[in-house]
Amino acid sequence: MANPKTTEPTETPKKRKETVIISQFHYTDVLLQEVEDAWAMHTYKNYISLIIITLICAFFSWREASTHKMTLAVLFAVVGIGCLAAIIASFININKKKNAALKQFHDAYHGKGFEYVITIEGNRIRSYKDGAAGVDMRKNDIRGTFESERFFVFQLTGEQLLPLKKDAFVKGNIENCRTYVPQLKR
């Protein structure tokens, strides 16, 4: 009689997601102000092309009006005025959002701030404020990045900003942040 072979199932070792980045720092009103100012400047830079279009429209409106081509001049003027109105409305909206974020932060934390821990583990991005869970998102929720003097900031969906202080890495470094989402333009 043949002895039946007992085969033990071969276990494949679980791949552990290694934490790529951990940043821990005390987040205060002053630091939030820097992040919000950098966000506003980053957003303003996006309007440079719109400003250039406005200037071109203004130039052609002036030029075409002087040669009696009124239809084209009116069209350029309307486009230029529309662009200018959009720029002004956006600047006002950005400043309102920035000031509201600063006021809300100050009111919520009474000017004392909180201990902020941000971990990036594989495709997961998590933040903790004074030990309590905050943001829990995936890598594909990142819409963009920008930097200030002291921060590298991930722009997340829902207009959330996730700042990592450049000198507060417990694990990883600023280069890891820059290469985390290489397909995004900064």
JSON list of N, CA and C in Angstrom, two decimals, residues 117-181:
[
{"chain": "A", "resi": 117, "resn": "VAL", "atom": "N", "xyz": [1.47, 64.37, 13.74]},
{"chain": "A", "resi": 117, "resn": "VAL", "atom": "CA", "xyz": [2.24, 63.24, 13.23]},
{"chain": "A", "resi": 117, "resn": "VAL", "atom": "C", "xyz": [1.63, 62.83, 11.90]},
{"chain": "A", "resi": 118, "resn": "ILE", "atom": "N", "xyz": [2.46, 62.75, 10.87]},
{"chain": "A", "resi": 118, "resn": "ILE", "atom": "CA", "xyz": [2.01, 62.36, 9.55]},
{"chain": "A", "resi": 118, "resn": "ILE", "atom": "C", "xyz": [2.81, 61.14, 9.13]},
{"chain": "A", "resi": 119, "resn": "THR", "atom": "N", "xyz": [2.10, 60.09, 8.74]},
{"chain": "A", "resi": 119, "resn": "THR", "atom": "CA", "xyz": [2.77, 58.88, 8.29]},
{"chain": "A", "resi": 119, "resn": "THR", "atom": "C", "xyz": [2.32, 58.57, 6.87]},
{"chain": "A", "resi": 120, "resn": "ILE", "atom": "N", "xyz": [3.28, 58.16, 6.06]},
{"chain": "A", "resi": 120, "resn": "ILE", "atom": "CA", "xyz": [2.98, 57.70, 4.72]},
{"chain": "A", "resi": 120, "resn": "ILE", "atom": "C", "xyz": [3.51, 56.28, 4.66]},
{"chain": "A", "resi": 121, "resn": "GLU", "atom": "N", "xyz": [2.58, 55.35, 4.52]},
{"chain": "A", "resi": 121, "resn": "GLU", "atom": "CA", "xyz": [2.90, 53.93, 4.57]},
{"chain": "A", "resi": 121, "resn": "GLU", "atom": "C", "xyz": [2.35, 53.28, 3.31]},
{"chain": "A", "resi": 122, "resn": "GLY", "atom": "N", "xyz": [3.23, 52.98, 2.38]},
{"chain": "A", "resi": 122, "resn": "GLY", "atom": "CA", "xyz": [2.77, 52.43, 1.10]},
{"chain": "A", "resi": 122, "resn": "GLY", "atom": "C", "xyz": [1.90, 53.45, 0.39]},
{"chain": "A", "resi": 123, "resn": "ASN", "atom": "N", "xyz": [0.66, 53.06, 0.13]},
{"chain": "A", "resi": 123, "resn": "ASN", "atom": "CA", "xyz": [-0.29, 53.96, -0.54]},
{"chain": "A", "resi": 123, "resn": "ASN", "atom": "C", "xyz": [-1.17, 54.72, 0.44]},
{"chain": "A", "resi": 124, "resn": "ARG", "atom": "N", "xyz": [-0.99, 54.52, 1.74]},
{"chain": "A", "resi": 124, "resn": "ARG", "atom": "CA", "xyz": [-1.82, 55.17, 2.76]},
{"chain": "A", "resi": 124, "resn": "ARG", "atom": "C", "xyz": [-1.13, 56.39, 3.33]},
{"chain": "A", "resi": 125, "resn": "ILE", "atom": "N", "xyz": [-1.90, 57.44, 3.49]},
{"chain": "A", "resi": 125, "resn": "ILE", "atom": "CA", "xyz": [-1.42, 58.67, 4.10]},
{"chain": "A", "resi": 125, "resn": "ILE", "atom": "C", "xyz": [-2.32, 58.93, 5.30]},
{"chain": "A", "resi": 126, "resn": "ARG", "atom": "N", "xyz": [-1.70, 59.02, 6.46]},
{"chain": "A", "resi": 126, "resn": "ARG", "atom": "CA", "xyz": [-2.48, 59.23, 7.69]},
{"chain": "A", "resi": 126, "resn": "ARG", "atom": "C", "xyz": [-1.87, 60.38, 8.49]},
{"chain": "A", "resi": 127, "resn": "SER", "atom": "N", "xyz": [-2.74, 61.09, 9.19]},
{"chain": "A", "resi": 127, "resn": "SER", "atom": "CA", "xyz": [-2.26, 62.13, 10.09]},
{"chain": "A", "resi": 127, "resn": "SER", "atom": "C", "xyz": [-2.95, 61.97, 11.44]},
{"chain": "A", "resi": 128, "resn": "TYR", "atom": "N", "xyz": [-2.26, 62.43, 12.47]},
{"chain": "A", "resi": 128, "resn": "TYR", "atom": "CA", "xyz": [-2.76, 62.35, 13.84]},
{"chain": "A", "resi": 128, "resn": "TYR", "atom": "C", "xyz": [-2.53, 63.70, 14.51]},
{"chain": "A", "resi": 129, "resn": "LYS", "atom": "N", "xyz": [-3.59, 64.24, 15.11]},
{"chain": "A", "resi": 129, "resn": "LYS", "atom": "CA", "xyz": [-3.49, 65.50, 15.84]},
{"chain": "A", "resi": 129, "resn": "LYS", "atom": "C", "xyz": [-3.62, 65.19, 17.33]},
{"chain": "A", "resi": 130, "resn": "ASP", "atom": "N", "xyz": [-2.56, 65.44, 18.05]},
{"chain": "A", "resi": 130, "resn": "ASP", "atom": "CA", "xyz": [-2.50, 65.11, 19.48]},
{"chain": "A", "resi": 130, "resn": "ASP", "atom": "C", "xyz": [-2.93, 63.66, 19.73]},
{"chain": "A", "resi": 131, "resn": "GLY", "atom": "N", "xyz": [-2.50, 62.75, 18.85]},
{"chain": "A", "resi": 131, "resn": "GLY", "atom": "CA", "xyz": [-2.78, 61.33, 19.01]},
{"chain": "A", "resi": 131, "resn": "GLY", "atom": "C", "xyz": [-4.09, 60.88, 18.40]},
{"chain": "A", "resi": 132, "resn": "ALA", "atom": "N", "xyz": [-5.00, 61.79, 18.07]},
{"chain": "A", "resi": 132, "resn": "ALA", "atom": "CA", "xyz": [-6.30, 61.43, 17.49]},
{"chain": "A", "resi": 132, "resn": "ALA", "atom": "C", "xyz": [-6.16, 61.35, 15.97]},
{"chain": "A", "resi": 133, "resn": "ALA", "atom": "N", "xyz": [-6.81, 60.34, 15.39]},
{"chain": "A", "resi": 133, "resn": "ALA", "atom": "CA", "xyz": [-6.74, 60.16, 13.94]},
{"chain": "A", "resi": 133, "resn": "ALA", "atom": "C", "xyz": [-7.34, 61.35, 13.21]},
{"chain": "A", "resi": 134, "resn": "GLY", "atom": "N", "xyz": [-6.68, 61.74, 12.15]},
{"chain": "A", "resi": 134, "resn": "GLY", "atom": "CA", "xyz": [-7.15, 62.85, 11.32]},
{"chain": "A", "resi": 134, "resn": "GLY", "atom": "C", "xyz": [-7.38, 62.36, 9.90]},
{"chain": "A", "resi": 135, "resn": "VAL", "atom": "N", "xyz": [-6.52, 62.77, 8.99]},
{"chain": "A", "resi": 135, "resn": "VAL", "atom": "CA", "xyz": [-6.61, 62.38, 7.59]},
{"chain": "A", "resi": 135, "resn": "VAL", "atom": "C", "xyz": [-6.26, 60.90, 7.44]},
{"chain": "A", "resi": 136, "resn": "ASP", "atom": "N", "xyz": [-7.03, 60.19, 6.63]},
{"chain": "A", "resi": 136, "resn": "ASP", "atom": "CA", "xyz": [-6.72, 58.81, 6.27]},
{"chain": "A", "resi": 136, "resn": "ASP", "atom": "C", "xyz": [-7.10, 58.69, 4.79]},
{"chain": "A", "resi": 137, "resn": "MET", "atom": "N", "xyz": [-6.12, 58.85, 3.93]},
{"chain": "A", "resi": 137, "resn": "MET", "atom": "CA", "xyz": [-6.38, 58.86, 2.49]},
{"chain": "A", "resi": 137, "resn": "MET", "atom": "C", "xyz": [-5.38, 57.97, 1.76]},
{"chain": "A", "resi": 138, "resn": "ARG", "atom": "N", "xyz": [-5.60, 57.84, 0.48]},
{"chain": "A", "resi": 138, "resn": "ARG", "atom": "CA", "xyz": [-4.71, 57.06, -0.37]},
{"chain": "A", "resi": 138, "resn": "ARG", "atom": "C", "xyz": [-3.82, 57.97, -1.22]},
{"chain": "A", "resi": 139, "resn": "LYS", "atom": "N", "xyz": [-2.78, 57.40, -1.75]},
{"chain": "A", "resi": 139, "resn": "LYS", "atom": "CA", "xyz": [-1.83, 58.15, -2.58]},
{"chain": "A", "resi": 139, "resn": "LYS", "atom": "C", "xyz": [-2.52, 58.84, -3.75]},
{"chain": "A", "resi": 140, "resn": "ASN", "atom": "N", "xyz": [-3.51, 58.20, -4.35]},
{"chain": "A", "resi": 140, "resn": "ASN", "atom": "CA", "xyz": [-4.18, 58.80, -5.50]},
{"chain": "A", "resi": 140, "resn": "ASN", "atom": "C", "xyz": [-5.13, 59.94, -5.12]},
{"chain": "A", "resi": 141, "resn": "ASP", "atom": "N", "xyz": [-5.25, 60.26, -3.83]},
{"chain": "A", "resi": 141, "resn": "ASP", "atom": "CA", "xyz": [-6.01, 61.42, -3.38]},
{"chain": "A", "resi": 141, "resn": "ASP", "atom": "C", "xyz": [-5.17, 62.69, -3.39]},
{"chain": "A", "resi": 142, "resn": "ILE", "atom": "N", "xyz": [-3.89, 62.56, -3.74]},
{"chain": "A", "resi": 142, "resn": "ILE", "atom": "CA", "xyz": [-3.01, 63.73, -3.80]},
{"chain": "A", "resi": 142, "resn": "ILE", "atom": "C", "xyz": [-3.25, 64.43, -5.13]},
{"chain": "A", "resi": 143, "resn": "ARG", "atom": "N", "xyz": [-3.60, 65.73, -5.07]},
{"chain": "A", "resi": 143, "resn": "ARG", "atom": "CA", "xyz": [-3.84, 66.50, -6.28]},
{"chain": "A", "resi": 143, "resn": "ARG", "atom": "C", "xyz": [-2.62, 67.31, -6.71]},
{"chain": "A", "resi": 144, "resn": "GLY", "atom": "N", "xyz": [-1.70, 67.53, -5.80]},
{"chain": "A", "resi": 144, "resn": "GLY", "atom": "CA", "xyz": [-0.51, 68.31, -6.13]},
{"chain": "A", "resi": 144, "resn": "GLY", "atom": "C", "xyz": [0.36, 68.48, -4.90]},
{"chain": "A", "resi": 145, "resn": "THR", "atom": "N", "xyz": [1.49, 69.13, -5.12]},
{"chain": "A", "resi": 145, "resn": "THR", "atom": "CA", "xyz": [2.41, 69.42, -4.03]},
{"chain": "A", "resi": 145, "resn": "THR", "atom": "C", "xyz": [3.00, 70.81, -4.23]},
{"chain": "A", "resi": 146, "resn": "PHE", "atom": "N", "xyz": [3.48, 71.38, -3.15]},
{"chain": "A", "resi": 146, "resn": "PHE", "atom": "CA", "xyz": [4.24, 72.61, -3.21]},
{"chain": "A", "resi": 146, "resn": "PHE", "atom": "C", "xyz": [5.09, 72.70, -1.97]},
{"chain": "A", "resi": 147, "resn": "GLU", "atom": "N", "xyz": [6.05, 73.62, -1.99]},
{"chain": "A", "resi": 147, "resn": "GLU", "atom": "CA", "xyz": [6.96, 73.77, -0.86]},
{"chain": "A", "resi": 147, "resn": "GLU", "atom": "C", "xyz": [7.01, 75.22, -0.40]},
{"chain": "A", "resi": 148, "resn": "SER", "atom": "N", "xyz": [7.27, 75.38, 0.87]},
{"chain": "A", "resi": 148, "resn": "SER", "atom": "CA", "xyz": [7.58, 76.69, 1.44]},
{"chain": "A", "resi": 148, "resn": "SER", "atom": "C", "xyz": [8.99, 76.58, 2.02]},
{"chain": "A", "resi": 149, "resn": "GLU", "atom": "N", "xyz": [9.41, 77.59, 2.73]},
{"chain": "A", "resi": 149, "resn": "GLU", "atom": "CA", "xyz": [10.75, 77.56, 3.33]},
{"chain": "A", "resi": 149, "resn": "GLU", "atom": "C", "xyz": [10.93, 76.38, 4.27]},
{"chain": "A", "resi": 150, "resn": "ARG", "atom": "N", "xyz": [9.91, 76.13, 5.11]},
{"chain": "A", "resi": 150, "resn": "ARG", "atom": "CA", "xyz": [10.03, 75.08, 6.12]},
{"chain": "A", "resi": 150, "resn": "ARG", "atom": "C", "xyz": [9.16, 73.85, 5.88]},
{"chain": "A", "resi": 151, "resn": "PHE", "atom": "N", "xyz": [8.33, 73.85, 4.82]},
{"chain": "A", "resi": 151, "resn": "PHE", "atom": "CA", "xyz": [7.36, 72.77, 4.64]},
{"chain": "A", "resi": 151, "resn": "PHE", "atom": "C", "xyz": [7.35, 72.22, 3.23]},
{"chain": "A", "resi": 152, "resn": "PHE", "atom": "N", "xyz": [7.04, 70.92, 3.16]},
{"chain": "A", "resi": 152, "resn": "PHE", "atom": "CA", "xyz": [6.65, 70.27, 1.92]},
{"chain": "A", "resi": 152, "resn": "PHE", "atom": "C", "xyz": [5.18, 69.95, 2.13]},
{"chain": "A", "resi": 153, "resn": "VAL", "atom": "N", "xyz": [4.31, 70.35, 1.20]},
{"chain": "A", "resi": 153, "resn": "VAL", "atom": "CA", "xyz": [2.87, 70.22, 1.42]},
{"chain": "A", "resi": 153, "resn": "VAL", "atom": "C", "xyz": [2.23, 69.38, 0.32]},
{"chain": "A", "resi": 154, "resn": "PHE", "atom": "N", "xyz": [1.45, 68.39, 0.74]},
{"chain": "A", "resi": 154, "resn": "PHE", "atom": "CA", "xyz": [0.62, 67.62, -0.17]},
{"chain": "A", "resi": 154, "resn": "PHE", "atom": "C", "xyz": [-0.74, 68.30, -0.22]},
{"chain": "A", "resi": 155, "resn": "GLN", "atom": "N", "xyz": [-1.23, 68.57, -1.43]},
{"chain": "A", "resi": 155, "resn": "GLN", "atom": "CA", "xyz": [-2.59, 69.06, -1.60]},
{"chain": "A", "resi": 155, "resn": "GLN", "atom": "C", "xyz": [-3.46, 67.83, -1.84]},
{"chain": "A", "resi": 156, "resn": "LEU", "atom": "N", "xyz": [-4.42, 67.61, -0.95]},
{"chain": "A", "resi": 156, "resn": "LEU", "atom": "CA", "xyz": [-5.28, 66.44, -1.05]},
{"chain": "A", "resi": 156, "resn": "LEU", "atom": "C", "xyz": [-6.65, 66.84, -1.59]},
{"chain": "A", "resi": 157, "resn": "THR", "atom": "N", "xyz": [-7.43, 65.85, -1.97]},
{"chain": "A", "resi": 157, "resn": "THR", "atom": "CA", "xyz": [-8.78, 66.13, -2.44]},
{"chain": "A", "resi": 157, "resn": "THR", "atom": "C", "xyz": [-9.56, 66.81, -1.32]},
{"chain": "A", "resi": 158, "resn": "GLY", "atom": "N", "xyz": [-10.53, 67.59, -1.70]},
{"chain": "A", "resi": 158, "resn": "GLY", "atom": "CA", "xyz": [-11.33, 68.31, -0.71]},
{"chain": "A", "resi": 158, "resn": "GLY", "atom": "C", "xyz": [-10.62, 69.53, -0.16]},
{"chain": "A", "resi": 159, "resn": "GLU", "atom": "N", "xyz": [-9.66, 70.06, -0.91]},
{"chain": "A", "resi": 159, "resn": "GLU", "atom": "CA", "xyz": [-8.92, 71.26, -0.54]},
{"chain": "A", "resi": 159, "resn": "GLU", "atom": "C", "xyz": [-8.19, 71.13, 0.80]},
{"chain": "A", "resi": 160, "resn": "GLN", "atom": "N", "xyz": [-7.79, 69.92, 1.14]},
{"chain": "A", "resi": 160, "resn": "GLN", "atom": "CA", "xyz": [-7.03, 69.70, 2.37]},
{"chain": "A", "resi": 160, "resn": "GLN", "atom": "C", "xyz": [-5.54, 69.84, 2.06]},
{"chain": "A", "resi": 161, "resn": "LEU", "atom": "N", "xyz": [-4.83, 70.42, 3.01]},
{"chain": "A", "resi": 161, "resn": "LEU", "atom": "CA", "xyz": [-3.38, 70.55, 2.91]},
{"chain": "A", "resi": 161, "resn": "LEU", "atom": "C", "xyz": [-2.76, 69.69, 3.99]},
{"chain": "A", "resi": 162, "resn": "LEU", "atom": "N", "xyz": [-1.75, 68.93, 3.63]},
{"chain": "A", "resi": 162, "resn": "LEU", "atom": "CA", "xyz": [-1.06, 68.08, 4.59]},
{"chain": "A", "resi": 162, "resn": "LEU", "atom": "C", "xyz": [0.41, 68.49, 4.60]},
{"chain": "A", "resi": 163, "resn": "PRO", "atom": "N", "xyz": [0.79, 69.34, 5.57]},
{"chain": "A", "resi": 163, "resn": "PRO", "atom": "CA", "xyz": [2.17, 69.85, 5.60]},
{"chain": "A", "resi": 163, "resn": "PRO", "atom": "C", "xyz": [3.12, 68.91, 6.34]},
{"chain": "A", "resi": 164, "resn": "LEU", "atom": "N", "xyz": [4.28, 68.70, 5.75]},
{"chain": "A", "resi": 164, "resn": "LEU", "atom": "CA", "xyz": [5.34, 67.94, 6.41]},
{"chain": "A", "resi": 164, "resn": "LEU", "atom": "C", "xyz": [6.49, 68.91, 6.63]},
{"chain": "A", "resi": 165, "resn": "LYS", "atom": "N", "xyz": [6.85, 69.11, 7.88]},
{"chain": "A", "resi": 165, "resn": "LYS", "atom": "CA", "xyz": [7.93, 70.05, 8.21]},
{"chain": "A", "resi": 165, "resn": "LYS", "atom": "C", "xyz": [9.26, 69.43, 7.79]},
{"chain": "A", "resi": 166, "resn": "LYS", "atom": "N", "xyz": [10.04, 70.21, 7.05]},
{"chain": "A", "resi": 166, "resn": "LYS", "atom": "CA", "xyz": [11.27, 69.70, 6.44]},
{"chain": "A", "resi": 166, "resn": "LYS", "atom": "C", "xyz": [12.30, 69.24, 7.46]},
{"chain": "A", "resi": 167, "resn": "ASP", "atom": "N", "xyz": [12.32, 69.83, 8.64]},
{"chain": "A", "resi": 167, "resn": "ASP", "atom": "CA", "xyz": [13.32, 69.44, 9.64]},
{"chain": "A", "resi": 167, "resn": "ASP", "atom": "C", "xyz": [12.75, 68.55, 10.74]},
{"chain": "A", "resi": 168, "resn": "ALA", "atom": "N", "xyz": [11.59, 67.92, 10.48]},
{"chain": "A", "resi": 168, "resn": "ALA", "atom": "CA", "xyz": [10.94, 67.13, 11.53]},
{"chain": "A", "resi": 168, "resn": "ALA", "atom": "C", "xyz": [10.70, 65.68, 11.13]},
{"chain": "A", "resi": 169, "resn": "PHE", "atom": "N", "xyz": [11.52, 65.15, 10.25]},
{"chain": "A", "resi": 169, "resn": "PHE", "atom": "CA", "xyz": [11.33, 63.76, 9.82]},
{"chain": "A", "resi": 169, "resn": "PHE", "atom": "C", "xyz": [11.89, 62.80, 10.85]},
{"chain": "A", "resi": 170, "resn": "VAL", "atom": "N", "xyz": [11.03, 61.90, 11.30]},
{"chain": "A", "resi": 170, "resn": "VAL", "atom": "CA", "xyz": [11.44, 60.82, 12.18]},
{"chain": "A", "resi": 170, "resn": "VAL", "atom": "C", "xyz": [11.98, 59.68, 11.32]},
{"chain": "A", "resi": 171, "resn": "LYS", "atom": "N", "xyz": [11.36, 59.49, 10.17]},
{"chain": "A", "resi": 171, "resn": "LYS", "atom": "CA", "xyz": [11.79, 58.48, 9.20]},
{"chain": "A", "resi": 171, "resn": "LYS", "atom": "C", "xyz": [11.58, 59.07, 7.81]},
{"chain": "A", "resi": 172, "resn": "GLY", "atom": "N", "xyz": [12.51, 58.82, 6.92]},
{"chain": "A", "resi": 172, "resn": "GLY", "atom": "CA", "xyz": [12.43, 59.39, 5.58]},
{"chain": "A", "resi": 172, "resn": "GLY", "atom": "C", "xyz": [13.02, 60.79, 5.57]},
{"chain": "A", "resi": 173, "resn": "ASN", "atom": "N", "xyz": [12.86, 61.46, 4.44]},
{"chain": "A", "resi": 173, "resn": "ASN", "atom": "CA", "xyz": [13.37, 62.82, 4.31]},
{"chain": "A", "resi": 173, "resn": "ASN", "atom": "C", "xyz": [12.60, 63.57, 3.22]},
{"chain": "A", "resi": 174, "resn": "ILE", "atom": "N", "xyz": [13.01, 64.79, 2.96]},
{"chain": "A", "resi": 174, "resn": "ILE", "atom": "CA", "xyz": [12.31, 65.62, 2.00]},
{"chain": "A", "resi": 174, "resn": "ILE", "atom": "C", "xyz": [12.38, 65.02, 0.59]},
{"chain": "A", "resi": 175, "resn": "GLU", "atom": "N", "xyz": [13.48, 64.37, 0.27]},
{"chain": "A", "resi": 175, "resn": "GLU", "atom": "CA", "xyz": [13.60, 63.75, -1.06]},
{"chain": "A", "resi": 175, "resn": "GLU", "atom": "C", "xyz": [12.59, 62.62, -1.24]},
{"chain": "A", "resi": 176, "resn": "ASN", "atom": "N", "xyz": [12.30, 61.89, -0.16]},
{"chain": "A", "resi": 176, "resn": "ASN", "atom": "CA", "xyz": [11.26, 60.86, -0.23]},
{"chain": "A", "resi": 176, "resn": "ASN", "atom": "C", "xyz": [9.91, 61.48, -0.56]},
{"chain": "A", "resi": 177, "resn": "CYS", "atom": "N", "xyz": [9.64, 62.66, -0.01]},
{"chain": "A", "resi": 177, "resn": "CYS", "atom": "CA", "xyz": [8.39, 63.37, -0.30]},
{"chain": "A", "resi": 177, "resn": "CYS", "atom": "C", "xyz": [8.34, 63.79, -1.76]},
{"chain": "A", "resi": 178, "resn": "ARG", "atom": "N", "xyz": [9.44, 64.33, -2.24]},
{"chain": "A", "resi": 178, "resn": "ARG", "atom": "CA", "xyz": [9.48, 64.80, -3.63]},
{"chain": "A", "resi": 178, "resn": "ARG", "atom": "C", "xyz": [9.31, 63.66, -4.63]},
{"chain": "A", "resi": 179, "resn": "THR", "atom": "N", "xyz": [9.77, 62.48, -4.28]},
{"chain": "A", "resi": 179, "resn": "THR", "atom": "CA", "xyz": [9.66, 61.35, -5.21]},
{"chain": "A", "resi": 179, "resn": "THR", "atom": "C", "xyz": [8.44, 60.48, -4.93]},
{"chain": "A", "resi": 180, "resn": "TYR", "atom": "N", "xyz": [7.69, 60.75, -3.90]},
{"chain": "A", "resi": 180, "resn": "TYR", "atom": "CA", "xyz": [6.52, 59.92, -3.55]},
{"chain": "A", "resi": 180, "resn": "TYR", "atom": "C", "xyz": [5.48, 59.94, -4.65]},
{"chain": "A", "resi": 181, "resn": "VAL", "atom": "N", "xyz": [5.24, 61.10, -5.22]},
{"chain": "A", "resi": 181, "resn": "VAL", "atom": "CA", "xyz": [4.27, 61.23, -6.30]},
{"chain": "A", "resi": 181, "resn": "VAL", "atom": "C", "xyz": [4.97, 61.92, -7.48]}
]
